[in-house]
Coordinates of C-alpha atoms in Angstrom, one line a residue:
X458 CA 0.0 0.0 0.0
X459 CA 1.2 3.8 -0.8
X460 CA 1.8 6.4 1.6
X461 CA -1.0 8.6 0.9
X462 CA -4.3 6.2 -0.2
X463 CA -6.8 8.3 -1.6
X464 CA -10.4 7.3 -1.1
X465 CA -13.4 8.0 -2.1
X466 CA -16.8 9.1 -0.2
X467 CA -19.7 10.4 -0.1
X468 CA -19.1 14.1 -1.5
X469 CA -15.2 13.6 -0.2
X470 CA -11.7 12.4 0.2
X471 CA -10.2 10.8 2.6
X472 CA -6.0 10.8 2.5
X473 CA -4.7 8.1 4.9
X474 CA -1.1 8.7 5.8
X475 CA -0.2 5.0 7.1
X476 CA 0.2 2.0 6.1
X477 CA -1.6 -1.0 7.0
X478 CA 1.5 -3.1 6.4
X479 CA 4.1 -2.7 9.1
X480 CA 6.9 -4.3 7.7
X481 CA 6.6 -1.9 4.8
X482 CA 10.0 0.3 5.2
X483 CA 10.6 3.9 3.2
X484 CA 13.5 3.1 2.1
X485 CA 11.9 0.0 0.0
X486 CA 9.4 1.7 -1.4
X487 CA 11.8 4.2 -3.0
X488 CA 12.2 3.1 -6.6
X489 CA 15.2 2.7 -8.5
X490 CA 15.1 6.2 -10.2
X491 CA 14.7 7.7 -6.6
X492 CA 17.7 5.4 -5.7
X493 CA 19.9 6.2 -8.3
X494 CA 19.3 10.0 -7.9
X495 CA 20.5 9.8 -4.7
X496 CA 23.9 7.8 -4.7
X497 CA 26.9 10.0 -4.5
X498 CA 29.2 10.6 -7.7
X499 CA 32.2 8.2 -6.8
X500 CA 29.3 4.6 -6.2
X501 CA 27.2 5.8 -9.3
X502 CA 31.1 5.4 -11.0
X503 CA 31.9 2.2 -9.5
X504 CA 28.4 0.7 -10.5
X505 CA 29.2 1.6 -14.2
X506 CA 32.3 0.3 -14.3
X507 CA 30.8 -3.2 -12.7
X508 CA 28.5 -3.2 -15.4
X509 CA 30.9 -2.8 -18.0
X510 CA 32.8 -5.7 -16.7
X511 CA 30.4 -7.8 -17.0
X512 CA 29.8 -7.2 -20.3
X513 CA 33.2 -7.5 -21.3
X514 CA 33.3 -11.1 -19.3
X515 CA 30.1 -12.0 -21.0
X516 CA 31.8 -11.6 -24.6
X517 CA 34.4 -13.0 -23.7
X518 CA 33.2 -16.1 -22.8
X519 CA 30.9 -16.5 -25.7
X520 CA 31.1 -19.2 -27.6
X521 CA 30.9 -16.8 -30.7
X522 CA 33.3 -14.7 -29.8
X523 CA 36.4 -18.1 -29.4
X524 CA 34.9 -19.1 -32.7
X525 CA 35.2 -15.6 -34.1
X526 CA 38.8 -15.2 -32.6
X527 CA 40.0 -18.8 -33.7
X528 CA 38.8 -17.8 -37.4
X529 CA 41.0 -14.2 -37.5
X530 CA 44.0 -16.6 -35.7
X531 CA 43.6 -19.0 -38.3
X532 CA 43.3 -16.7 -41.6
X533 CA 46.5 -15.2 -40.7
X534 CA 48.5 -18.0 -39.9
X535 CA 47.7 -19.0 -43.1
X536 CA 49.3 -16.4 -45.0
X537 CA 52.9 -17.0 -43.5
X538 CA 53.4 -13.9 -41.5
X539 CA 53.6 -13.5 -37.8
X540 CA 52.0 -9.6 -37.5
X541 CA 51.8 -7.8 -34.2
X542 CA 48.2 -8.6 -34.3
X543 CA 48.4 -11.6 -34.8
X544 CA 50.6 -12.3 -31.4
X545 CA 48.5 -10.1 -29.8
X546 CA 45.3 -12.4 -31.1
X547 CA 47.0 -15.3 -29.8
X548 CA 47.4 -13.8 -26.7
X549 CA 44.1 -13.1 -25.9
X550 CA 43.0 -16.7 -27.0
X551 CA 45.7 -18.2 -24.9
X552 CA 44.3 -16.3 -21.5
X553 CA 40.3 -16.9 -22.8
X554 CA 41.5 -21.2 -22.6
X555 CA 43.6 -20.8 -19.5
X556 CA 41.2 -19.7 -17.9
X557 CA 38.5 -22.0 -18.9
X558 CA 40.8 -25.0 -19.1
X559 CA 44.0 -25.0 -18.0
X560 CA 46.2 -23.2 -15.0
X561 CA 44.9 -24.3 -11.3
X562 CA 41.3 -25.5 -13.2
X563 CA 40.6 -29.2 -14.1
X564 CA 43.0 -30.6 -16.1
X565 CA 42.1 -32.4 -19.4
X566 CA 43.2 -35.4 -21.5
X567 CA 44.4 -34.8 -24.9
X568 CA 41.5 -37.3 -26.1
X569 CA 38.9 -35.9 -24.4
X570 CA 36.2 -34.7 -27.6
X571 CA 36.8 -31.1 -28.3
X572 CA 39.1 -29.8 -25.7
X573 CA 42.8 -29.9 -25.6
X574 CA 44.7 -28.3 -22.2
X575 CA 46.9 -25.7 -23.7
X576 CA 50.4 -25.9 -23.3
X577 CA 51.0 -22.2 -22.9
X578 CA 48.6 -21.5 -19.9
X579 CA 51.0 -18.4 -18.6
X580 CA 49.8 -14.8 -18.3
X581 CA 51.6 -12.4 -20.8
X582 CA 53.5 -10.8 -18.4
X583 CA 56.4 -13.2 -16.8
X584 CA 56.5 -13.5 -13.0
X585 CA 59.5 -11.8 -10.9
X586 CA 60.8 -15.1 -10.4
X587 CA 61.1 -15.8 -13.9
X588 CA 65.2 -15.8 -15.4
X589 CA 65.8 -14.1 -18.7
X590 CA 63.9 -16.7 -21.3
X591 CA 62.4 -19.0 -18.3
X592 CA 58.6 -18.3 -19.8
X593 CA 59.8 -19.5 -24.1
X594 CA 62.2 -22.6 -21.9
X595 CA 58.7 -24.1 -20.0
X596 CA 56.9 -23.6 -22.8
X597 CA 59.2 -25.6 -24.9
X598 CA 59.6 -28.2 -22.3
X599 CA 55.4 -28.7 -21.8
X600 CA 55.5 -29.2 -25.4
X601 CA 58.3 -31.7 -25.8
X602 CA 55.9 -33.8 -22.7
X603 CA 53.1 -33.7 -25.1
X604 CA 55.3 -35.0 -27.9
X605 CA 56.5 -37.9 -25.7
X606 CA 52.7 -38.8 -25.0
X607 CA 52.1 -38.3 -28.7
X608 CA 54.5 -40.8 -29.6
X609 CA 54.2 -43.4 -27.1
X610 CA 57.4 -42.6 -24.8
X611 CA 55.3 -41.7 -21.8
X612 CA 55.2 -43.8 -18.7
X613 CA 54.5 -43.3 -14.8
X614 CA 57.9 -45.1 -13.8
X615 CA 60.8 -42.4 -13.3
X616 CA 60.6 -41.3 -16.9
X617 CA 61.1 -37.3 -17.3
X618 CA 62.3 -34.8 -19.0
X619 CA 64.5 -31.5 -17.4
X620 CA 65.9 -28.7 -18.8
X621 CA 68.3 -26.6 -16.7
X622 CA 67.2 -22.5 -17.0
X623 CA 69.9 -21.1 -14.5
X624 CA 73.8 -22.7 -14.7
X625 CA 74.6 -20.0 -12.2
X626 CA 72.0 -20.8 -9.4
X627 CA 71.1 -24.8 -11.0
X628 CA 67.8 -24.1 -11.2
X629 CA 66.1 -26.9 -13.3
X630 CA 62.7 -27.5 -14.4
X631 CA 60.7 -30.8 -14.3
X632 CA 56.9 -33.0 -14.5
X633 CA 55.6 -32.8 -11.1
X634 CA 54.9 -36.6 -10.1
X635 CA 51.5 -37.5 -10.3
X636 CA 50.7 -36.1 -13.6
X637 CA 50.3 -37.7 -16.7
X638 CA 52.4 -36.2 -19.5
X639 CA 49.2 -35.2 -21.3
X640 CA 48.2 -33.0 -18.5
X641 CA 51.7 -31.2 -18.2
X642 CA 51.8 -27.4 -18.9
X643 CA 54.1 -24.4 -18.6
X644 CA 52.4 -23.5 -15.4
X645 CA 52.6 -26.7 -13.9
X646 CA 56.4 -27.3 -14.0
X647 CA 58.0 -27.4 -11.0
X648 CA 61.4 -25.4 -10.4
X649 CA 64.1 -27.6 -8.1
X650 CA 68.0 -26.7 -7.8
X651 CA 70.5 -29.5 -8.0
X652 CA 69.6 -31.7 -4.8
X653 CA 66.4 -31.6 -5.7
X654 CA 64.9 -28.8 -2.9
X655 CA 61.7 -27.6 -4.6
X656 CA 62.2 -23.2 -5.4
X657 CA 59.1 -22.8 -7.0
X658 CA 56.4 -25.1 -6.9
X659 CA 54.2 -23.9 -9.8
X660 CA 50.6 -24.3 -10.5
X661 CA 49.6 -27.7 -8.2
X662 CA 50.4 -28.9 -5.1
X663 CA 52.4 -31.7 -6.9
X664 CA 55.7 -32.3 -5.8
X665 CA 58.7 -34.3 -7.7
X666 CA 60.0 -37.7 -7.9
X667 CA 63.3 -38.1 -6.1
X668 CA 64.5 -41.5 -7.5
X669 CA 63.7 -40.4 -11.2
X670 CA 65.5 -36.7 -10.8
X671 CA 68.8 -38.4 -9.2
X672 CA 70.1 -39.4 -12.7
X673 CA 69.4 -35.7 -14.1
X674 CA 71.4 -34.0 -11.0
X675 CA 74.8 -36.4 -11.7
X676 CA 74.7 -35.5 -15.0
X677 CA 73.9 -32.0 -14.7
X678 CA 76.4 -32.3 -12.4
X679 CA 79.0 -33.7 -14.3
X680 CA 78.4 -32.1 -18.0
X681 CA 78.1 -28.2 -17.7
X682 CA 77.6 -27.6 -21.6
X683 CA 74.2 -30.1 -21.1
X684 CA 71.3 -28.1 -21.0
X685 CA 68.2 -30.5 -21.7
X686 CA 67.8 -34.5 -20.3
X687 CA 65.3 -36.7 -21.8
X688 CA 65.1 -40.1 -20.1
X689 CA 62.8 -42.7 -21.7
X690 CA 62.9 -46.5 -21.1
X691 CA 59.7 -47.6 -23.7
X692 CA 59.5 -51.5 -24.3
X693 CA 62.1 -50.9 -27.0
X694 CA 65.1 -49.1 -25.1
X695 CA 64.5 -51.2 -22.0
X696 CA 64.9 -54.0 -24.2
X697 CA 67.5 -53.0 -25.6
X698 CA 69.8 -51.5 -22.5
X699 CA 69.3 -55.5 -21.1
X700 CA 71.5 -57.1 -23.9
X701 CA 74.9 -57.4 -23.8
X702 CA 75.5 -56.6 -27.4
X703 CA 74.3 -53.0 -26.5
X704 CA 72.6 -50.6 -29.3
X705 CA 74.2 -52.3 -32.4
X706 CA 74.8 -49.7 -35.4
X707 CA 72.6 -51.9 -38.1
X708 CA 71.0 -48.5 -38.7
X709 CA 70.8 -45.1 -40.5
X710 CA 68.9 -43.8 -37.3
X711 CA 71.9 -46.2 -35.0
X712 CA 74.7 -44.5 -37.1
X713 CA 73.2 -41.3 -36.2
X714 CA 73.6 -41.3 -32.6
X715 CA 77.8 -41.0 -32.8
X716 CA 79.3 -42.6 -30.0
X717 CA 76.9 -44.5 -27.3
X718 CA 78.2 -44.8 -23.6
X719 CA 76.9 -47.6 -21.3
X720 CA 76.3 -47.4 -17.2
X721 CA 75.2 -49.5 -15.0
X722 CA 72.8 -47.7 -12.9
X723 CA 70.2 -49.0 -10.5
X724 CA 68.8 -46.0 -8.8
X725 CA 71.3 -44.2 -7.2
X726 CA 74.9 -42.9 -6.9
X727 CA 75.6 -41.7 -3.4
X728 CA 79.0 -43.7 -3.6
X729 CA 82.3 -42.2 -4.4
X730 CA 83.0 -45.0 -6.6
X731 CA 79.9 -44.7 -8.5
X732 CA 79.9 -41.1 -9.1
X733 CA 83.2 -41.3 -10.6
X734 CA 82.7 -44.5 -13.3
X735 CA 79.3 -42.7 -14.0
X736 CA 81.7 -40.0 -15.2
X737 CA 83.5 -41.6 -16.9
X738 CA 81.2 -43.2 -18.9
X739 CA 79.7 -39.7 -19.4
X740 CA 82.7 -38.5 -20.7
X741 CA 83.0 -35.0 -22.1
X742 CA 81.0 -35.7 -26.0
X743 CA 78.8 -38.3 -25.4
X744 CA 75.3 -37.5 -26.1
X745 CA 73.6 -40.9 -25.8
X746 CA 73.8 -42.7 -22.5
X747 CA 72.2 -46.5 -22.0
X748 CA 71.5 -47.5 -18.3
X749 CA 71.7 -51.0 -18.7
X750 CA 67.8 -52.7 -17.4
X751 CA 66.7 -49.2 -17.1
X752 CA 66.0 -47.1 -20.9
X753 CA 68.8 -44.1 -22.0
X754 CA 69.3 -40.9 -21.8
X755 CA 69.9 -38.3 -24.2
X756 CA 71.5 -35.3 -23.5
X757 CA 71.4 -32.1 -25.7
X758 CA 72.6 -28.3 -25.0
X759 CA 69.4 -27.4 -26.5
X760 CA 65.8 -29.4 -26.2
X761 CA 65.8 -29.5 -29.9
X762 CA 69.2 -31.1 -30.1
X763 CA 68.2 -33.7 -26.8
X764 CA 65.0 -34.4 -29.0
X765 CA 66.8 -35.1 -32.0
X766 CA 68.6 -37.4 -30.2
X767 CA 65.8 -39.6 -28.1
X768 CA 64.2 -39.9 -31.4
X769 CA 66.4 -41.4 -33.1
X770 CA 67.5 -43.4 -30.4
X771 CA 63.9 -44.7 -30.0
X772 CA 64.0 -45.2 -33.8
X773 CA 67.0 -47.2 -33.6
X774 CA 65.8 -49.6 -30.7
X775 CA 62.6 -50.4 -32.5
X776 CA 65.1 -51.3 -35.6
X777 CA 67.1 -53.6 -33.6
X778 CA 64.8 -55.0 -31.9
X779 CA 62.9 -55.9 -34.9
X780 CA 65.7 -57.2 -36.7
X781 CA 66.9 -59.8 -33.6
X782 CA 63.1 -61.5 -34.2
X783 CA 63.6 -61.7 -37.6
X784 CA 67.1 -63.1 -37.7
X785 CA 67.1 -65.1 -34.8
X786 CA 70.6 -63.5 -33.0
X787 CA 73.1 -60.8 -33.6
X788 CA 75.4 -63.4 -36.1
X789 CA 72.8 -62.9 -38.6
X790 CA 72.8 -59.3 -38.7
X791 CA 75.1 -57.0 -40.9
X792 CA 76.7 -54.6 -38.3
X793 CA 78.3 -51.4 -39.8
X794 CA 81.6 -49.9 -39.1
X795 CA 80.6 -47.1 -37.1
X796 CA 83.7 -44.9 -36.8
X797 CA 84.2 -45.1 -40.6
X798 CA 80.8 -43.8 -41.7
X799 CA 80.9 -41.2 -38.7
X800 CA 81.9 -38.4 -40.8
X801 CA 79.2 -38.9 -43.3
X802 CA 75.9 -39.7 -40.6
X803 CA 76.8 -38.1 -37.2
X804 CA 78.7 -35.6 -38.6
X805 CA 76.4 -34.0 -41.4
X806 CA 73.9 -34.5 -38.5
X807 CA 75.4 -32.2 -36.2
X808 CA 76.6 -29.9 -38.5
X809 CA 73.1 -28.5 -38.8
X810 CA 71.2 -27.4 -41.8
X811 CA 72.9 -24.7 -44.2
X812 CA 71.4 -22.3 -46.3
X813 CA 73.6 -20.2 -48.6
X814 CA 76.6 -21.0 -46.5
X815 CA 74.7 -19.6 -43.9
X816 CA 73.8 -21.7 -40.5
X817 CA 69.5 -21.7 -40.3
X818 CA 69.0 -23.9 -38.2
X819 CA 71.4 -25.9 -35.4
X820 CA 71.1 -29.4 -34.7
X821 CA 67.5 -30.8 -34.5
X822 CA 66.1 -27.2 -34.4
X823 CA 64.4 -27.7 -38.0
X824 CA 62.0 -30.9 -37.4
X825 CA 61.4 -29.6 -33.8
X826 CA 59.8 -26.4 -35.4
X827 CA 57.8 -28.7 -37.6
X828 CA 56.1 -30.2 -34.6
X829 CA 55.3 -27.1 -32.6
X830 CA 53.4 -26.1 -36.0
X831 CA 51.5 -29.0 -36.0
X832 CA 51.1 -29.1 -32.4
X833 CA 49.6 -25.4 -32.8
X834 CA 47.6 -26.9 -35.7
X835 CA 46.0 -29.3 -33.3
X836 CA 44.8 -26.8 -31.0
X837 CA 48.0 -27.3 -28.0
X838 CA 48.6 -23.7 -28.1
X839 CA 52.9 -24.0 -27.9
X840 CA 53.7 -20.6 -27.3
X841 CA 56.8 -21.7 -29.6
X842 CA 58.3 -18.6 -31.2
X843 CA 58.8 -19.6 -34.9
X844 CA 61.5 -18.5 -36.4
X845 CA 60.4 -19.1 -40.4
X846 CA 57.2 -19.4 -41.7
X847 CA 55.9 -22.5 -43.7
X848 CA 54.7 -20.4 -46.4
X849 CA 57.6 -18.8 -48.2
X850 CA 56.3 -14.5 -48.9
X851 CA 56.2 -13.7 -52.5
X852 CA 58.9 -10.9 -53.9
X853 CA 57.0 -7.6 -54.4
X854 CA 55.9 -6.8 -57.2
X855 CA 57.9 -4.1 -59.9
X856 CA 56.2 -1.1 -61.0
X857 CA 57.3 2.4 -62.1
X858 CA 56.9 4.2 -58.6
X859 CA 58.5 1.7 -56.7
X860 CA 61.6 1.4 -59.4
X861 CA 61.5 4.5 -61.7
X862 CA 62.9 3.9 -65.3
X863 CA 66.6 5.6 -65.9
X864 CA 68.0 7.6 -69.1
X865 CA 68.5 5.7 -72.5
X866 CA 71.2 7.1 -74.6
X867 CA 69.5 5.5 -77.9
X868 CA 67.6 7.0 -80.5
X869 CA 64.1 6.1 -81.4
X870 CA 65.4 4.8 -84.4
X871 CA 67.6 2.2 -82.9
X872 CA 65.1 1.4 -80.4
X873 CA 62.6 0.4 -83.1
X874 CA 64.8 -0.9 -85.3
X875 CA 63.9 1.4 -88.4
X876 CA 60.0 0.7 -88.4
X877 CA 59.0 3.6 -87.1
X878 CA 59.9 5.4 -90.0
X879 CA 59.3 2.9 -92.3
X880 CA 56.5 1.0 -94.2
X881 CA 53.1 1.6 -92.0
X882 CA 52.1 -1.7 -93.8
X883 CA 54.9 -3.1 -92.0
X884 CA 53.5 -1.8 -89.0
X885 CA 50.3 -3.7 -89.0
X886 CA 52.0 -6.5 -90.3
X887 CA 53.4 -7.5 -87.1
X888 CA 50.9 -5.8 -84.1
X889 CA 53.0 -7.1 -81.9
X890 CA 56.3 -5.2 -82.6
X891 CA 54.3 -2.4 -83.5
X892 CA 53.0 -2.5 -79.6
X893 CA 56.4 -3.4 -78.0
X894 CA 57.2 0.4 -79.8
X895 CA 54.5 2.2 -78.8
X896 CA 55.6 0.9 -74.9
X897 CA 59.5 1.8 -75.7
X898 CA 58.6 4.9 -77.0
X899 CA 56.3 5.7 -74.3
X900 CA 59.4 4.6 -71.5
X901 CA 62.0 6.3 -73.0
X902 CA 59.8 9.7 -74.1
X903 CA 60.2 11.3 -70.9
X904 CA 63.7 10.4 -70.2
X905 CA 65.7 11.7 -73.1
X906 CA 67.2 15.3 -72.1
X907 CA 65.9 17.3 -74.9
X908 CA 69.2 19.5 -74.7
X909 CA 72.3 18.8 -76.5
X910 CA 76.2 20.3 -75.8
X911 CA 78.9 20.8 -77.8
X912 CA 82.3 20.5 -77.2
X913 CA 84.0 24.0 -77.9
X914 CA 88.0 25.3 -77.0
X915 CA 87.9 28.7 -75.8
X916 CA 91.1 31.5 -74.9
X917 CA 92.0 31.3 -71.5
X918 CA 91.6 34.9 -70.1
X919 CA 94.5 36.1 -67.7
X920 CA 93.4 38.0 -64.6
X921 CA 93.9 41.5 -66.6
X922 CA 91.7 40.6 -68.6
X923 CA 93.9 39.7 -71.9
X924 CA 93.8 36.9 -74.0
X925 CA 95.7 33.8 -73.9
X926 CA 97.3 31.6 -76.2
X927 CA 96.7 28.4 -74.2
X928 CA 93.0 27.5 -74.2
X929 CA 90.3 25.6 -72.5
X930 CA 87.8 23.1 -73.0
X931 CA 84.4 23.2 -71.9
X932 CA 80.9 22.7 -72.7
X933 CA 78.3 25.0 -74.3
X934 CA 74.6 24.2 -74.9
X935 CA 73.5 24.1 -78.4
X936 CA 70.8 25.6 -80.4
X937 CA 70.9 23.8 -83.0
X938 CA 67.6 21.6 -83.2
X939 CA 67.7 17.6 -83.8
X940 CA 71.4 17.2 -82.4
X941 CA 70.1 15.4 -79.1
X942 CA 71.8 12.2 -79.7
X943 CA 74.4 12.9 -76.8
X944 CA 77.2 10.8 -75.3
X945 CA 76.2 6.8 -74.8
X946 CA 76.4 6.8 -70.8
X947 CA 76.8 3.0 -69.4
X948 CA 74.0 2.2 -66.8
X949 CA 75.5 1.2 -63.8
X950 CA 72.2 1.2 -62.1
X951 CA 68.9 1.7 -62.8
X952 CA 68.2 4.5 -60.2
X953 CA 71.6 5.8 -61.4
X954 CA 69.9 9.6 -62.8
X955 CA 67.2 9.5 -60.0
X956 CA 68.2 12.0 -57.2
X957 CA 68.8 10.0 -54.1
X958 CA 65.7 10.2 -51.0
X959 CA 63.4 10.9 -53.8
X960 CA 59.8 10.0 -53.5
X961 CA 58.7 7.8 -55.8
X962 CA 55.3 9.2 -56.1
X963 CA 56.7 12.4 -56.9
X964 CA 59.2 10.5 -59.6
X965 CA 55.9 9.4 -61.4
X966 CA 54.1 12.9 -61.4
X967 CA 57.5 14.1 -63.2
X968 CA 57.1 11.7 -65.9
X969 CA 53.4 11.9 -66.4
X970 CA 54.3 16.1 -66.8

């Protein structure tokens, strides 16, 4: 009921100034005009920045607006050029899925239907903690776990990869244990120093797995140039680090590896004695290391160069292992001399890939890019920084602004090759010549200086003012009409008679004058 009730009666009105419901308050039966009238300047601000958020958050968790976004992301990818709006693009969609799927929020499976947890699930503006190229390091690491679940290589039994981001501090990043390597992001690394004390514990709660890190620490340890560890023991290099024969070089992908050292390591090296023949079978070039019973290790002072090297070492052991069922024992098998055919496998291997006499890419760095493209292509979201793009760009094209025509010293006559003056049934004869003219003609019209000079000897003058009998040479302009045919000038470039920092725009208005 209103404040004031008007009603009606015999011949008059009756205002009632309560109400009949007591729990009726004045302040709720203000409406929202009267309520917005009377907030003060500073809430009335706040409220209409609150409802902008939301509006902002609203769009951009619309369903249209990913699809939208993915669309713009994709058309430029496809033209093979990396734009600041396109980085910026990617940006945005890599928060919008962090924050829907990845980070601290439930963690997906790469073949769940529609979803994939992204890879780069870190803010664009790195952390304090964060060394100089610690944010491009996890992201490469996430994306070499995803690789190994890709192909196989993962499993729950001490098998990790590390990559060291700090030789000054030994700071090294690993998996967290507990997580499968489907489900491993940049985020969710963990950060340990060499004895494995946890610095920074990253996006879970997860901590790390002691008996699988102590082989990364010795060698960490031991080799200062190794930057990246890989440590796999799939069916095929478990099988293989239990024979005695070792990895036998039957194979391109065998040859490849260069020289193979052999431990025997069964889950730790506290002991003097150990330590030091796990060093030695290091030694200082070895890049390949079987732990007899228990997988190998490949070692790389880049992750592309340890990936190129767990790859083929994978390849190899499925070769080998393949070829002892067939042939029933290693006497059956044709084993290559490795150390002769070095130079020409390991060798151009780790030599890299030239271009021009020119070092693109190191080792391993060309076929790693390939897979963060088509990791980005399946929806992982790398965060790799590419350094070429798959499409090669197309050479501008040539027109007169961007490359002016210079002078010609020829004469029309030589330029048409006496037609012009000639026959005009010739002319239409051949309409083809007759057009390649007209375009020569046309070219060369507003180039040719329509002065000419002679060269004349005149009396050298002494400072008195009287004649000399030695004289001078020098150059006069002549009047004489027709006698433009000049000095023949060798082009040694074709902007050679443009001035220089000339516009080109302004180099076409002169010759269409």
């Amino acid at each position: 009921m209103s404040l004031v009730d008007v009603r009606p009666a015999a011949g008059s009105l009756t205002l009632s100034l309560t109400s009949n419901n007591p729990k009726d308050r004045f302040v709720d039966r203000i409406d929202q005009a009267d309520r917005s009238r009377t907030l003060s300047p500073d809430l009335k601000e706040d409220f209409t920045m609150m409802e902008q958020k939301k509006r902002v958050t609203h769009i951009l968790h619309s369903p249209v607006f990913k699809e939208e976004l993915e669309g713009l992301i994709q058309d430029q990818t496809t033209k093979g050029s990396s734009p600041a709006g396109l980085l910026a693009l990617r940006h945005i969609a890599d928060l919008i899925t962090a924050s829907t799927m990845g980070g601290a929020g439930p963690l997906s499976s790469p073949s769940s239907v529609g979803t994939v947890t992204p890879v780069n699930d870190l803010h664009a503006t790195e952390p304090q903690t964060f060394v100089k190229g610690e944010k491009q390091s996890r992201c490469k690491l996430a994306s070499l776990y995803r690789l190994m679940d890709l192909f196989s290589w993962a499993r729950f039994t001490s098998s990790y990869a590390t990559i060291r981001v700090s030789k000054e501090q030994d700071h090294i990043l690993m998996g967290p244990q507990g997580l499968s390597f489907a489900e491993v992001s940049a985020a969710n690394l963990v950060k340990v120093n060499i004895i494995g004390e946890v610095v920074e514990r990253g996006s879970t709660d997860l901590g790390v797995d002691m008996f699988g890190f102590a082989p990364h620490a010795a060698i960490y340890a031991m080799r200062p140039d190794v930057k990246c560890i890989v440590h796999i023991h799939t069916p095929a290099t478990a099988a293989v680090s239990s024979m005695k024969c070792g990895l036998l070089p039957i194979s391109q992908e065998a040859l490849l590896l260069g020289d193979v050292s052999y431990f025997g390591y069964h889950g730790d090296l506290d002991g003097r004695d150990e330590k030091m023949a796990f060093q030695k079978a290091l030694g200082p070039n070895a890049k390949v290391v079987v732990l007899q019973n228990h997988g190998l290790v490949a070692l790389g002072e880049t992750i592309e160069e340890a990936f190129h090297y767990v790859y083929h070492s994978q390849q190899a052991c499925e070769i080998q292992v393949g070829a002892l069922r067939c042939s029933g024992g290693v006497a059956n098998l044709v084993v290559l001399d490795r150390d002769r055919l070095k130079p020409r496998t390991q060798g151009i291997a780790a030599g890299g890939v030239t271009i021009d006499n020119e070092l693109k890419w190191k080792v391993g760095e060309a076929e790693f890019e390939s897979l963060m493209r088509m990791l980005d292509n399946l929806g992982y979201r790398t965060g790799y920084s590419h350094r070429n793009p798959i499409v090669r760009e197309k050479p501008p094209s040539k027109n007169d602004v961007e490359i002016p025509a210079t002078v010609s010293a020829l004469s029309l006559d030589a330029l048409c090759g006496g037609v012009a003056d000639g026959d005009p049934g010739q002319m239409l004869a051949s309409p083809m010549k007759l057009l390649a003219q007209k375009q020569q003609k046309e070219r060369t019209r507003w180039l040719t200086s329509p002065h000419s000079y002679l060269k004349v000897h005149v009396p050298e003058r002494s400072a008195s003012g009287e004649c000399s009998p030695r004289t001078k040479t020098t150059w006069m302009q002549s009047s004489e009409p027709g006698t433009n045919r000049g000095t023949p000038i060798k082009i040694e470039d074709l902007n050679q008679f443009v001035p220089l920092n000339t516009n080109p725009t302004d180099v076409l208005d002169k010759r269409n004058m």
